[in-house]
XYZ file of C-alpha atoms in Angstrom:
374
model
C -0.053 -0.339 -0.069
C 2.476 2.330 -1.200
C 1.801 5.671 -3.134
C -0.933 7.876 -3.221
C -4.501 5.427 -3.073
C -6.587 4.458 -5.786
C -10.270 4.513 -6.003
C -13.240 6.635 -5.953
C -13.240 9.045 -3.026
C -15.824 8.375 -0.283
C -17.338 11.751 1.715
C -18.542 11.366 5.266
C -21.686 11.068 4.722
C -21.199 8.200 2.079
C -19.225 6.523 4.969
C -21.990 7.280 7.656
C -24.943 5.505 5.466
C -23.126 2.569 4.436
C -21.692 1.812 8.023
C -25.723 2.347 9.083
C -26.807 -0.051 6.226
C -24.915 -3.050 7.114
C -25.343 -2.656 10.654
C -28.899 -2.194 10.076
C -30.018 1.225 11.162
C -31.293 2.813 8.238
C -34.505 0.296 9.164
C -35.594 -2.125 11.216
C -35.112 -5.676 9.578
C -37.269 -9.258 10.031
C -33.989 -11.634 10.946
C -33.517 -13.544 13.911
C -31.588 -12.965 16.546
C -28.836 -15.819 16.020
C -28.961 -14.528 12.353
C -28.344 -10.866 13.152
C -25.228 -11.762 15.991
C -23.494 -13.563 13.911
C -23.376 -10.987 10.918
C -22.134 -8.065 13.209
C -19.495 -11.051 14.759
C -20.049 -9.575 18.172
C -22.003 -7.116 20.128
C -20.624 -5.496 23.082
C -21.498 -7.169 26.221
C -19.686 -5.253 29.563
C -23.480 -4.288 30.204
C -25.994 -7.503 30.138
C -27.933 -4.873 29.164
C -26.617 -4.129 25.599
C -26.765 -6.819 23.537
C -30.686 -6.242 24.108
C -30.791 -2.916 22.985
C -28.319 -3.776 20.467
C -30.730 -5.403 19.158
C -33.878 -3.878 19.413
C -32.911 -0.864 17.668
C -31.788 -3.284 15.204
C -34.960 -5.901 14.535
C -38.227 -5.202 13.602
C -41.041 -6.652 16.735
C -37.230 -8.001 18.629
C -38.614 -10.444 21.214
C -35.839 -10.442 23.714
C -36.812 -14.009 25.056
C -35.515 -14.821 22.305
C -31.717 -13.399 22.548
C -32.395 -14.652 26.454
C -33.123 -18.389 25.187
C -30.089 -18.444 23.083
C -27.952 -17.326 25.845
C -29.431 -20.172 28.691
C -29.352 -22.522 25.479
C -25.531 -21.624 24.955
C -26.209 -20.896 20.863
C -25.122 -17.361 21.540
C -21.937 -16.378 24.438
C -20.691 -14.082 26.970
C -16.774 -14.180 26.251
C -14.074 -11.857 26.364
C -12.546 -11.026 22.654
C -12.572 -8.327 20.385
C -10.116 -5.795 22.698
C -10.321 -7.573 25.457
C -13.605 -6.935 26.048
C -16.777 -9.087 26.904
C -18.873 -9.810 23.579
C -21.335 -11.610 22.797
C -21.002 -13.999 20.293
C -22.506 -16.952 18.562
C -21.305 -20.578 19.702
C -19.386 -21.359 16.227
C -17.787 -17.655 15.912
C -16.249 -18.174 19.030
C -14.584 -21.268 18.703
C -13.237 -19.698 15.591
C -12.981 -16.495 16.476
C -11.335 -16.525 20.437
C -7.900 -18.946 18.532
C -7.216 -15.541 16.947
C -7.711 -13.100 19.427
C -5.626 -14.918 22.005
C -2.619 -12.437 21.406
C -4.802 -9.308 21.951
C -5.701 -10.978 25.590
C -2.596 -11.991 26.452
C -0.960 -8.446 25.111
C -4.123 -6.999 27.339
C -2.951 -8.817 30.616
C 0.665 -8.134 30.567
C 1.017 -4.684 29.163
C -2.850 -3.119 28.894
C -3.612 -3.694 32.645
C -1.768 -3.422 36.322
C -2.787 -6.816 36.626
C 0.088 -8.642 34.895
C 2.557 -6.044 36.426
C 1.519 -7.292 40.003
C 2.515 -11.083 39.549
C 5.839 -10.173 38.207
C 8.142 -13.388 39.662
C 4.957 -16.215 39.834
C 4.547 -19.199 38.256
C 2.261 -18.159 35.905
C 1.607 -21.420 34.215
C 1.020 -23.127 38.031
C -1.727 -19.756 38.368
C -3.583 -20.913 35.113
C -3.147 -24.738 35.844
C -4.873 -23.845 39.084
C -7.464 -21.815 37.759
C -8.490 -24.508 34.805
C -8.293 -27.349 37.674
C -11.221 -25.416 39.888
C -13.209 -24.635 36.787
C -13.089 -28.331 35.619
C -14.403 -28.999 38.802
C -17.399 -26.262 38.093
C -18.190 -22.762 37.506
C -16.380 -20.508 39.367
C -17.505 -16.773 39.725
C -14.856 -14.072 40.650
C -14.938 -14.256 43.560
C -14.181 -17.136 44.297
C -11.338 -17.264 42.033
C -10.074 -14.882 43.945
C -10.240 -16.335 47.162
C -9.500 -19.686 45.897
C -6.304 -18.499 44.548
C -5.097 -15.941 46.961
C -5.027 -19.111 49.445
C -2.803 -21.018 47.068
C -0.429 -17.656 46.494
C -0.632 -16.085 49.725
C 1.981 -13.237 48.375
C 0.373 -12.297 44.904
C -2.448 -9.633 44.805
C -5.540 -11.946 45.168
C -7.456 -10.052 42.217
C -4.822 -10.347 39.959
C -4.522 -14.358 40.178
C -8.460 -14.140 39.318
C -7.841 -12.049 36.202
C -4.672 -13.683 34.948
C -7.286 -16.702 34.577
C -9.836 -14.396 33.050
C -7.456 -13.120 30.370
C -5.037 -16.526 29.742
C -7.495 -19.238 29.799
C -9.986 -19.429 27.067
C -13.701 -18.241 29.444
C -17.027 -17.817 28.929
C -19.434 -16.420 31.737
C -22.271 -18.135 31.654
C -26.379 -17.848 32.729
C -28.286 -16.688 34.611
C -26.157 -13.560 33.793
C -26.834 -12.214 30.203
C -30.177 -14.000 30.359
C -33.373 -10.754 30.004
C -35.452 -10.627 32.952
C -32.020 -12.989 35.299
C -29.508 -11.749 37.634
C -26.769 -13.539 38.570
C -22.989 -13.002 39.621
C -20.033 -13.050 37.452
C -19.219 -16.856 36.749
C -17.048 -18.282 34.447
C -16.370 -21.801 33.117
C -14.650 -22.339 30.320
C -15.031 -22.729 26.536
C -14.920 -25.534 25.439
C -16.105 -27.157 28.111
C -19.051 -25.128 28.537
C -20.058 -25.876 24.625
C -18.874 -29.017 24.534
C -16.861 -28.432 21.391
C -13.206 -27.891 20.283
C -11.786 -24.604 19.303
C -11.139 -24.483 15.185
C -8.025 -25.902 14.921
C -7.288 -23.628 11.748
C -9.217 -20.772 12.413
C -9.240 -17.644 9.128
C -8.016 -14.386 10.021
C -8.795 -13.546 6.288
C -11.984 -14.780 7.225
C -12.810 -12.465 9.826
C -10.720 -10.039 8.066
C -13.669 -9.954 5.394
C -16.453 -10.031 8.213
C -15.769 -6.804 9.377
C -15.754 -5.164 6.056
C -19.297 -6.909 5.324
C -20.760 -5.199 9.154
C -18.337 -2.063 8.974
C -16.823 -1.524 5.926
C -15.385 0.490 3.963
C -12.360 0.635 6.409
C -8.796 1.026 6.511
C -6.698 -1.473 7.572
C -6.281 0.433 10.956
C -10.032 0.265 11.509
C -10.004 -3.399 11.351
C -7.022 -3.084 13.551
C -9.015 -0.667 15.869
C -12.051 -3.328 16.049
C -10.250 -6.355 16.756
C -7.537 -5.623 18.931
C -5.067 -6.929 16.552
C -1.670 -5.407 14.486
C 0.029 -6.187 11.538
C -3.029 -7.029 9.312
C -1.622 -5.176 6.294
C -0.282 -8.412 4.984
C -3.986 -9.640 5.585
C -5.002 -7.117 3.399
C -2.896 -7.450 0.889
C -3.491 -10.898 0.495
C -7.076 -10.109 -0.269
C -6.527 -7.579 -2.337
C -7.617 -8.953 -5.547
C -11.121 -9.341 -4.784
C -11.611 -6.205 -3.194
C -12.817 -2.697 -3.983
C -10.749 0.338 -3.385
C -11.731 3.459 -2.042
C -9.994 7.097 -0.759
C -11.881 8.593 2.471
C -11.623 12.477 1.987
C -8.218 12.492 3.554
C -6.740 10.278 1.051
C -6.581 7.604 2.874
C -7.450 3.632 1.438
C -10.528 2.231 2.017
C -11.262 -1.559 1.514
C -14.256 -3.097 0.390
C -16.409 -6.161 -0.372
C -16.787 -5.292 -4.577
C -20.892 -5.794 -4.070
C -21.369 -4.729 0.052
C -24.672 -1.785 -0.265
C -23.406 1.953 -0.246
C -26.115 3.747 -0.244
C -26.729 7.375 -1.347
C -25.271 9.545 1.069
C -28.700 11.338 1.253
C -30.693 8.745 1.930
C -32.856 9.305 5.192
C -31.169 7.922 9.020
C -34.243 7.457 11.719
C -33.132 8.147 15.545
C -31.788 5.363 16.779
C -31.063 4.619 20.834
C -28.268 2.831 21.053
C -27.002 0.349 24.067
C -24.148 2.169 26.428
C -21.461 0.335 24.346
C -21.536 -0.645 20.881
C -18.953 -1.722 18.282
C -20.932 0.742 15.279
C -19.582 3.373 17.300
C -16.486 1.642 18.767
C -15.417 -0.183 15.958
C -13.288 2.151 13.692
C -9.715 4.044 14.179
C -11.443 7.181 12.816
C -14.723 7.052 14.444
C -15.656 10.606 11.892
C -17.816 8.652 10.243
C -20.148 8.481 13.032
C -19.364 10.230 16.358
C -17.894 13.302 14.566
C -17.173 15.851 17.322
C -19.324 13.859 20.147
C -16.561 13.043 22.190
C -15.903 17.136 22.712
C -19.665 17.678 23.999
C -20.407 14.019 25.793
C -21.199 14.768 29.407
C -18.529 14.195 32.135
C -20.996 13.602 35.106
C -19.943 9.721 35.303
C -23.635 8.968 34.951
C -23.373 6.138 32.096
C -25.187 8.336 29.258
C -25.963 5.616 25.979
C -25.265 7.468 22.179
C -28.719 8.548 20.172
C -28.514 8.875 16.680
C -29.803 11.624 15.190
C -29.408 11.583 10.710
C -27.059 8.965 11.244
C -24.729 10.301 14.202
C -23.782 10.906 17.575
C -26.405 13.853 18.118
C -27.428 12.831 21.535
C -26.994 11.419 24.735
C -29.735 8.673 26.832
C -29.936 7.313 30.399
C -33.168 5.100 32.300
C -33.726 5.838 35.851
C -36.142 4.517 37.522
C -38.152 4.052 40.936
C -40.760 2.115 42.443
C -43.443 3.137 40.082
C -42.152 5.375 37.475
C -39.723 4.739 34.556
C -37.895 8.033 32.964
C -35.964 8.092 29.507
C -33.792 11.032 29.608
C -32.489 12.645 26.581
C -30.298 15.135 26.094
C -29.317 16.400 22.440
C -25.852 16.995 22.268
C -27.047 19.976 19.251
C -29.621 21.802 18.407
C -33.035 19.371 17.474
C -34.656 20.552 14.151
C -37.718 20.246 12.115
C -39.353 16.752 13.121
C -35.943 15.311 15.040
C -37.611 15.977 18.688
C -40.992 14.072 17.392
C -38.807 11.839 16.354
C -36.358 11.340 19.285
C -39.408 11.224 21.892
C -41.748 8.567 19.391
C -38.584 6.399 19.463
C -37.504 6.639 23.014
C -41.495 5.785 24.189
C -40.826 2.382 22.288
C -37.212 1.795 23.965
C -38.754 2.608 27.659
C -41.827 -0.279 26.229
C -38.863 -2.289 26.420
C -36.822 -1.717 29.046
C -39.354 -0.255 31.470
C -42.195 -2.700 30.833
C -43.523 -3.452 34.345
C -43.637 0.320 35.116
C -46.590 2.239 36.028
C -45.501 5.482 34.509
C -43.166 5.848 31.859
C -42.082 8.971 30.381
C -39.442 11.025 27.909
C -37.600 13.830 29.279
C -35.986 15.632 26.239
C -33.561 18.170 27.615
C -32.048 20.872 26.106
C -29.070 20.493 24.502
C -25.424 20.228 25.991
C -23.419 23.382 26.566
C -27.157 25.501 26.872
């Protein structure tokens, strides 16, 4: 990839509409929850509620219990995956993708977290073997791993010992946590034992690269690396180049894409969409300007766990849910002035979200605040 990239120039808005189309955010679609998770590759799941909001905002007539059953029946799992964060992924994809991302988790433990530094001098292989033996006996909570490993290695930080197992042993976080309407402590099992199948012995990085383009493209190599946490993917791009189409963004960077992937008219209308707190449509590129241009500087700094709201396809507001014994309020704060029909559209979409998140509330209301900074 030397010299000036060739190909047609795609504007920021063209990239936005291509992303929204592939992320099922231009219109709700009739798809199964399982097929949608597979199409999107993996859904952020640090917050157990997030995958449900992510699918609700993309699918027509979404039933959260459909996804809950997939979790309970081990057809999808919650596991540390992309960028070391917890993701919801299909069982088969977990077995094929997790081996490719082991270097990301190892790097995250040793250099991206304090836990590796706190275990300097410890026999990590022995710690992992002990953790694996404990989990082979039965699933364990994080607190249980911390206590049992801390008793065996009293000279080391017990939390770091538990996190060594989290990062370096392939694990899944098991139900009831992650099932709609259920609660439970974070409890872990080994991936192969939980799924009753072995990891793919020959996973394909080429296939993962192409699946990213199908769900997030057109994209640069740096975008794929930012989404996955992997490095040195340029050689993968070069290998795949003969079968790809090339574009440029307005800064001259080369964008790669699948030849037949949809690239809608940049003026295609984009309805308001409430996203979960973490969603890869916002986090899945090195250059997030195609969907979050300028949003970071206007984001609330009050630590109240706001989630993004798309207005005309871009992050144009934030939202959060507040509850008391009988009432639920969806607080919406625009990041810029809403004009025309946007306030009514945002309020209507918010009311539909409340029906999902607070079905048991006697009183549900959407509170549209003044734009940030006013």
